[in-house]
Amino acid sequence: MIPLTSSIRKPNNFDDFYNKVVEREKRIRLQYRENTYSTSLIIFNRRHRTTFIIPINKFENDVFHLDEKIRILISKYDPDYYVMVSEGWMPKNHEIQQHTDYRHGNIIKLLSHEKTEVLTFVAKTKNSIDQNPDKFELYEIIREKQNDEKSRILELKKISNGRLEFGMEHQDPLV
């Protein structure tokens, strides 16, 4: 876990926490151009007034799926609020996903013009009773060099502010 020393440390409420996380993560990618983990969980505990970033690594023969890892970490740290930040790929449109030969996990088999690199924010509160996220945003990642994950990000173009319409597949963490 990585403690945060920014203003995210002491948010006023869930909305404040979520907005600060989104702005921080976008700024890191656009302005600072820092290496990031393709998936991380940012948690806040009101009782201890602490915020932490937990990088989520994907290993080759991993026994846990991403959603299982998230559930384990949430159970262990018992955050009041959390945001999962994730970079990945998704089919460019619904028709591509409907191809008979496309299955979740086959994003690598798609041609570059058939997929889109994305940044997602999925947030929930401890008291949420709905299985869906309390907040969700999806951004297309526009790079200086198309299909080069190490090239500079020029823009994060908002695609959605609600439910994810079709599957997304996560990238391996950057080192």
PDB file of C-alpha atoms in Angstrom:
ATOM      1  CA  MET A   1       0.000   0.000   0.000  1.00  0.00           C
ATOM      2  CA  ILE A   2       1.133   3.484  -0.805  1.00  0.00           C
ATOM      3  CA  PRO A   3      -0.065   6.272   1.529  1.00  0.00           C
ATOM      4  CA  LEU A   4      -1.288   9.452  -0.121  1.00  0.00           C
ATOM      5  CA  THR A   5      -0.050  12.838   0.986  1.00  0.00           C
ATOM      6  CA  SER A   6      -2.306  14.894  -1.270  1.00  0.00           C
ATOM      7  CA  SER A   7      -5.679  16.503  -0.651  1.00  0.00           C
ATOM      8  CA  ILE A   8      -7.305  13.123  -1.280  1.00  0.00           C
ATOM      9  CA  ARG A   9      -6.147  12.144   2.187  1.00  0.00           C
ATOM     10  CA  LYS A  10      -8.976  13.967   3.923  1.00  0.00           C
ATOM     11  CA  PRO A  11     -11.994  14.222   1.660  1.00  0.00           C
ATOM     12  CA  ASN A  12     -15.175  15.906   2.861  1.00  0.00           C
ATOM     13  CA  ASN A  13     -17.454  13.143   1.554  1.00  0.00           C
ATOM     14  CA  PHE A  14     -17.721  10.382  -1.061  1.00  0.00           C
ATOM     15  CA  ASP A  15     -18.273  12.766  -3.985  1.00  0.00           C
ATOM     16  CA  ASP A  16     -15.276  14.858  -2.932  1.00  0.00           C
ATOM     17  CA  PHE A  17     -13.114  11.730  -2.633  1.00  0.00           C
ATOM     18  CA  TYR A  18     -14.207  10.416  -6.027  1.00  0.00           C
ATOM     19  CA  ASN A  19     -13.678  13.739  -7.819  1.00  0.00           C
ATOM     20  CA  LYS A  20     -10.228  14.203  -6.279  1.00  0.00           C
ATOM     21  CA  VAL A  21      -9.168  10.672  -7.233  1.00  0.00           C
ATOM     22  CA  VAL A  22     -10.348  11.151 -10.831  1.00  0.00           C
ATOM     23  CA  GLU A  23      -8.580  14.510 -11.175  1.00  0.00           C
ATOM     24  CA  ARG A  24      -5.376  13.199  -9.596  1.00  0.00           C
ATOM     25  CA  GLU A  25      -5.215  10.102 -11.797  1.00  0.00           C
ATOM     26  CA  LYS A  26      -5.953  12.063 -14.974  1.00  0.00           C
ATOM     27  CA  ARG A  27      -3.314  14.670 -14.044  1.00  0.00           C
ATOM     28  CA  ILE A  28      -0.704  11.955 -13.408  1.00  0.00           C
ATOM     29  CA  ARG A  29      -1.251  10.571 -16.878  1.00  0.00           C
ATOM     30  CA  LEU A  30      -1.550  13.872 -18.759  1.00  0.00           C
ATOM     31  CA  GLN A  31       0.769  16.328 -16.998  1.00  0.00           C
ATOM     32  CA  TYR A  32       3.281  14.344 -15.031  1.00  0.00           C
ATOM     33  CA  ARG A  33       3.500  11.415 -17.453  1.00  0.00           C
ATOM     34  CA  GLU A  34       4.422   9.156 -14.582  1.00  0.00           C
ATOM     35  CA  ASN A  35       4.410   5.394 -14.855  1.00  0.00           C
ATOM     36  CA  THR A  36       1.232   4.034 -13.369  1.00  0.00           C
ATOM     37  CA  TYR A  37      -0.135   0.670 -12.462  1.00  0.00           C
ATOM     38  CA  SER A  38      -2.691  -0.408 -15.006  1.00  0.00           C
ATOM     39  CA  THR A  39      -5.009  -1.242 -12.114  1.00  0.00           C
ATOM     40  CA  SER A  40      -5.047   0.198  -8.622  1.00  0.00           C
ATOM     41  CA  LEU A  41      -7.482   0.444  -5.769  1.00  0.00           C
ATOM     42  CA  ILE A  42      -7.621   3.750  -3.903  1.00  0.00           C
ATOM     43  CA  ILE A  43      -9.257   3.401  -0.506  1.00  0.00           C
ATOM     44  CA  PHE A  44     -10.297   5.833   2.208  1.00  0.00           C
ATOM     45  CA  ASN A  45     -11.066   5.005   5.841  1.00  0.00           C
ATOM     46  CA  ARG A  46     -12.955   7.756   7.686  1.00  0.00           C
ATOM     47  CA  ARG A  47     -12.213   6.486  11.175  1.00  0.00           C
ATOM     48  CA  HIS A  48      -8.444   6.619  10.635  1.00  0.00           C
ATOM     49  CA  ARG A  49      -8.645   9.508   8.126  1.00  0.00           C
ATOM     50  CA  THR A  50      -6.288   7.614   5.822  1.00  0.00           C
ATOM     51  CA  THR A  51      -6.125   7.146   2.071  1.00  0.00           C
ATOM     52  CA  PHE A  52      -4.015   4.482   0.401  1.00  0.00           C
ATOM     53  CA  ILE A  53      -3.261   3.361  -3.133  1.00  0.00           C
ATOM     54  CA  ILE A  54      -3.034  -0.399  -3.550  1.00  0.00           C
ATOM     55  CA  PRO A  55      -1.456  -1.462  -6.875  1.00  0.00           C
ATOM     56  CA  ILE A  56      -3.158  -4.583  -8.256  1.00  0.00           C
ATOM     57  CA  ASN A  57      -0.737  -6.761 -10.173  1.00  0.00           C
ATOM     58  CA  LYS A  58      -1.699  -9.463 -12.623  1.00  0.00           C
ATOM     59  CA  PHE A  59       0.565 -12.482 -12.615  1.00  0.00           C
ATOM     60  CA  GLU A  60       0.879 -15.119 -15.324  1.00  0.00           C
ATOM     61  CA  ASN A  61      -0.753 -18.054 -13.548  1.00  0.00           C
ATOM     62  CA  ASP A  62      -2.820 -15.975 -11.156  1.00  0.00           C
ATOM     63  CA  VAL A  63      -5.366 -17.986  -9.176  1.00  0.00           C
ATOM     64  CA  PHE A  64      -7.480 -14.886  -8.488  1.00  0.00           C
ATOM     65  CA  HIS A  65      -9.401 -12.863 -11.048  1.00  0.00           C
ATOM     66  CA  LEU A  66      -9.283  -9.082 -10.738  1.00  0.00           C
ATOM     67  CA  ASP A  67     -12.751  -8.845  -9.178  1.00  0.00           C
ATOM     68  CA  GLU A  68     -11.787 -11.460  -6.572  1.00  0.00           C
ATOM     69  CA  LYS A  69      -8.630  -9.526  -5.665  1.00  0.00           C
ATOM     70  CA  ILE A  70     -10.666  -6.350  -5.249  1.00  0.00           C
ATOM     71  CA  ARG A  71     -13.194  -8.112  -2.991  1.00  0.00           C
ATOM     72  CA  ILE A  72     -10.384  -9.553  -0.844  1.00  0.00           C
ATOM     73  CA  LEU A  73      -8.699  -6.149  -0.450  1.00  0.00           C
ATOM     74  CA  ILE A  74     -11.969  -4.403   0.363  1.00  0.00           C
ATOM     75  CA  SER A  75     -12.731  -7.042   2.963  1.00  0.00           C
ATOM     76  CA  LYS A  76      -9.247  -6.744   4.473  1.00  0.00           C
ATOM     77  CA  TYR A  77      -9.034  -2.934   4.639  1.00  0.00           C
ATOM     78  CA  ASP A  78     -12.729  -2.174   5.177  1.00  0.00           C
ATOM     79  CA  PRO A  79     -12.695   1.226   3.418  1.00  0.00           C
ATOM     80  CA  ASP A  80     -15.587   3.659   3.674  1.00  0.00           C
ATOM     81  CA  TYR A  81     -15.005   4.690   0.051  1.00  0.00           C
ATOM     82  CA  TYR A  82     -12.984   3.186  -2.746  1.00  0.00           C
ATOM     83  CA  VAL A  83     -12.207   3.811  -6.394  1.00  0.00           C
ATOM     84  CA  MET A  84     -10.768   1.211  -8.740  1.00  0.00           C
ATOM     85  CA  VAL A  85      -8.689   2.895 -11.440  1.00  0.00           C
ATOM     86  CA  SER A  86      -7.923   0.705 -14.407  1.00  0.00           C
ATOM     87  CA  GLU A  87      -6.357   0.948 -17.841  1.00  0.00           C
ATOM     88  CA  GLY A  88      -7.327  -1.591 -20.441  1.00  0.00           C
ATOM     89  CA  TRP A  89      -8.715  -2.285 -23.878  1.00  0.00           C
ATOM     90  CA  MET A  90     -12.228  -2.741 -25.156  1.00  0.00           C
ATOM     91  CA  PRO A  91     -13.730  -3.432 -28.571  1.00  0.00           C
ATOM     92  CA  LYS A  92     -14.151  -0.180 -30.500  1.00  0.00           C
ATOM     93  CA  ASN A  93     -17.883  -0.753 -30.896  1.00  0.00           C
ATOM     94  CA  HIS A  94     -20.678  -3.171 -30.086  1.00  0.00           C
ATOM     95  CA  GLU A  95     -20.608  -4.808 -33.551  1.00  0.00           C
ATOM     96  CA  ILE A  96     -16.982  -5.878 -33.102  1.00  0.00           C
ATOM     97  CA  GLN A  97     -17.852  -7.470 -29.771  1.00  0.00           C
ATOM     98  CA  GLN A  98     -20.649  -9.417 -31.458  1.00  0.00           C
ATOM     99  CA  HIS A  99     -18.225 -11.129 -33.883  1.00  0.00           C
ATOM    100  CA  THR A 100     -18.680 -14.861 -33.589  1.00  0.00           C
ATOM    101  CA  ASP A 101     -14.940 -15.338 -33.025  1.00  0.00           C
ATOM    102  CA  TYR A 102     -14.616 -12.645 -30.333  1.00  0.00           C
ATOM    103  CA  ARG A 103     -14.745 -13.767 -26.705  1.00  0.00           C
ATOM    104  CA  HIS A 104     -13.814 -11.930 -23.510  1.00  0.00           C
ATOM    105  CA  GLY A 105     -10.066 -12.367 -23.128  1.00  0.00           C
ATOM    106  CA  ASN A 106      -9.412 -12.243 -26.884  1.00  0.00           C
ATOM    107  CA  ILE A 107      -8.785  -8.503 -27.132  1.00  0.00           C
ATOM    108  CA  ILE A 108      -5.212  -9.178 -28.226  1.00  0.00           C
ATOM    109  CA  LYS A 109      -6.556 -10.949 -31.324  1.00  0.00           C
ATOM    110  CA  LEU A 110      -8.404  -7.833 -32.495  1.00  0.00           C
ATOM    111  CA  LEU A 111      -6.758  -5.578 -35.047  1.00  0.00           C
ATOM    112  CA  SER A 112      -5.635  -2.176 -33.773  1.00  0.00           C
ATOM    113  CA  HIS A 113      -8.503  -0.372 -35.536  1.00  0.00           C
ATOM    114  CA  GLU A 114     -11.009  -2.694 -33.781  1.00  0.00           C
ATOM    115  CA  LYS A 115     -10.062  -1.821 -30.192  1.00  0.00           C
ATOM    116  CA  THR A 116      -9.828   1.239 -27.972  1.00  0.00           C
ATOM    117  CA  GLU A 117      -7.471   1.857 -25.053  1.00  0.00           C
ATOM    118  CA  VAL A 118      -9.439   3.102 -22.033  1.00  0.00           C
ATOM    119  CA  LEU A 119      -9.126   4.425 -18.487  1.00  0.00           C
ATOM    120  CA  THR A 120     -11.948   3.551 -16.083  1.00  0.00           C
ATOM    121  CA  PHE A 121     -12.991   4.756 -12.661  1.00  0.00           C
ATOM    122  CA  VAL A 122     -15.345   2.547 -10.646  1.00  0.00           C
ATOM    123  CA  ALA A 123     -16.334   3.771  -7.179  1.00  0.00           C
ATOM    124  CA  LYS A 124     -18.406   2.478  -4.313  1.00  0.00           C
ATOM    125  CA  THR A 125     -19.094   3.234  -0.687  1.00  0.00           C
ATOM    126  CA  LYS A 126     -19.087   0.859   2.236  1.00  0.00           C
ATOM    127  CA  ASN A 127     -22.829   1.290   2.681  1.00  0.00           C
ATOM    128  CA  SER A 128     -23.779   0.745  -0.954  1.00  0.00           C
ATOM    129  CA  ILE A 129     -26.513  -1.841  -1.383  1.00  0.00           C
ATOM    130  CA  ASP A 130     -26.562  -1.778  -5.196  1.00  0.00           C
ATOM    131  CA  GLN A 131     -24.265  -4.226  -6.983  1.00  0.00           C
ATOM    132  CA  ASN A 132     -23.560  -1.603  -9.661  1.00  0.00           C
ATOM    133  CA  PRO A 133     -20.954   1.098  -9.030  1.00  0.00           C
ATOM    134  CA  ASP A 134     -22.055   4.210  -7.170  1.00  0.00           C
ATOM    135  CA  LYS A 135     -19.989   6.208  -9.666  1.00  0.00           C
ATOM    136  CA  PHE A 136     -18.416   5.205 -12.962  1.00  0.00           C
ATOM    137  CA  GLU A 137     -16.511   7.033 -15.709  1.00  0.00           C
ATOM    138  CA  LEU A 138     -14.848   5.732 -18.853  1.00  0.00           C
ATOM    139  CA  TYR A 139     -12.233   7.643 -20.888  1.00  0.00           C
ATOM    140  CA  GLU A 140     -10.634   6.823 -24.213  1.00  0.00           C
ATOM    141  CA  ILE A 141      -6.836   7.164 -24.013  1.00  0.00           C
ATOM    142  CA  ILE A 142      -5.491   9.131 -26.993  1.00  0.00           C
ATOM    143  CA  ARG A 143      -1.721   8.657 -27.375  1.00  0.00           C
ATOM    144  CA  GLU A 144       0.968  10.464 -29.311  1.00  0.00           C
ATOM    145  CA  LYS A 145       1.762   7.202 -31.114  1.00  0.00           C
ATOM    146  CA  GLN A 146      -1.292   5.107 -31.759  1.00  0.00           C
ATOM    147  CA  ASN A 147      -1.100   1.557 -30.327  1.00  0.00           C
ATOM    148  CA  ASP A 148       2.097   2.353 -28.407  1.00  0.00           C
ATOM    149  CA  GLU A 149       1.266   1.981 -24.706  1.00  0.00           C
ATOM    150  CA  LYS A 150       4.515   3.662 -23.690  1.00  0.00           C
ATOM    151  CA  SER A 151       3.979   6.801 -25.755  1.00  0.00           C
ATOM    152  CA  ARG A 152       2.737  10.021 -24.190  1.00  0.00           C
ATOM    153  CA  ILE A 153      -0.975  10.400 -23.492  1.00  0.00           C
ATOM    154  CA  LEU A 154      -2.280  13.473 -25.292  1.00  0.00           C
ATOM    155  CA  GLU A 155      -5.895  13.371 -24.200  1.00  0.00           C
ATOM    156  CA  LEU A 156      -8.374  11.501 -22.054  1.00  0.00           C
ATOM    157  CA  LYS A 157     -11.665  11.710 -23.916  1.00  0.00           C
ATOM    158  CA  LYS A 158     -14.737  10.930 -21.822  1.00  0.00           C
ATOM    159  CA  ILE A 159     -16.822   8.144 -23.339  1.00  0.00           C
ATOM    160  CA  SER A 160     -19.293   7.317 -20.602  1.00  0.00           C
ATOM    161  CA  ASN A 161     -20.569   8.498 -17.267  1.00  0.00           C
ATOM    162  CA  GLY A 162     -22.630   5.519 -16.173  1.00  0.00           C
ATOM    163  CA  ARG A 163     -22.777   1.833 -16.970  1.00  0.00           C
ATOM    164  CA  LEU A 164     -20.156   0.000 -18.969  1.00  0.00           C
ATOM    165  CA  GLU A 165     -21.929  -1.191 -22.102  1.00  0.00           C
ATOM    166  CA  PHE A 166     -19.492  -3.889 -23.115  1.00  0.00           C
ATOM    167  CA  GLY A 167     -16.504  -5.717 -21.684  1.00  0.00           C
ATOM    168  CA  MET A 168     -13.116  -4.235 -20.980  1.00  0.00           C
ATOM    169  CA  GLU A 169      -9.890  -6.159 -20.595  1.00  0.00           C
ATOM    170  CA  HIS A 170      -7.093  -4.964 -18.341  1.00  0.00           C
ATOM    171  CA  GLN A 171      -3.518  -4.309 -19.358  1.00  0.00           C
ATOM    172  CA  ASP A 172      -0.562  -5.708 -17.504  1.00  0.00           C
ATOM    173  CA  PRO A 173       0.962  -3.293 -14.985  1.00  0.00           C
ATOM    174  CA  LEU A 174       3.699  -0.973 -16.126  1.00  0.00           C
ATOM    175  CA  VAL A 175       6.968  -1.385 -14.315  1.00  0.00           C
TER     176      VAL A 175
END
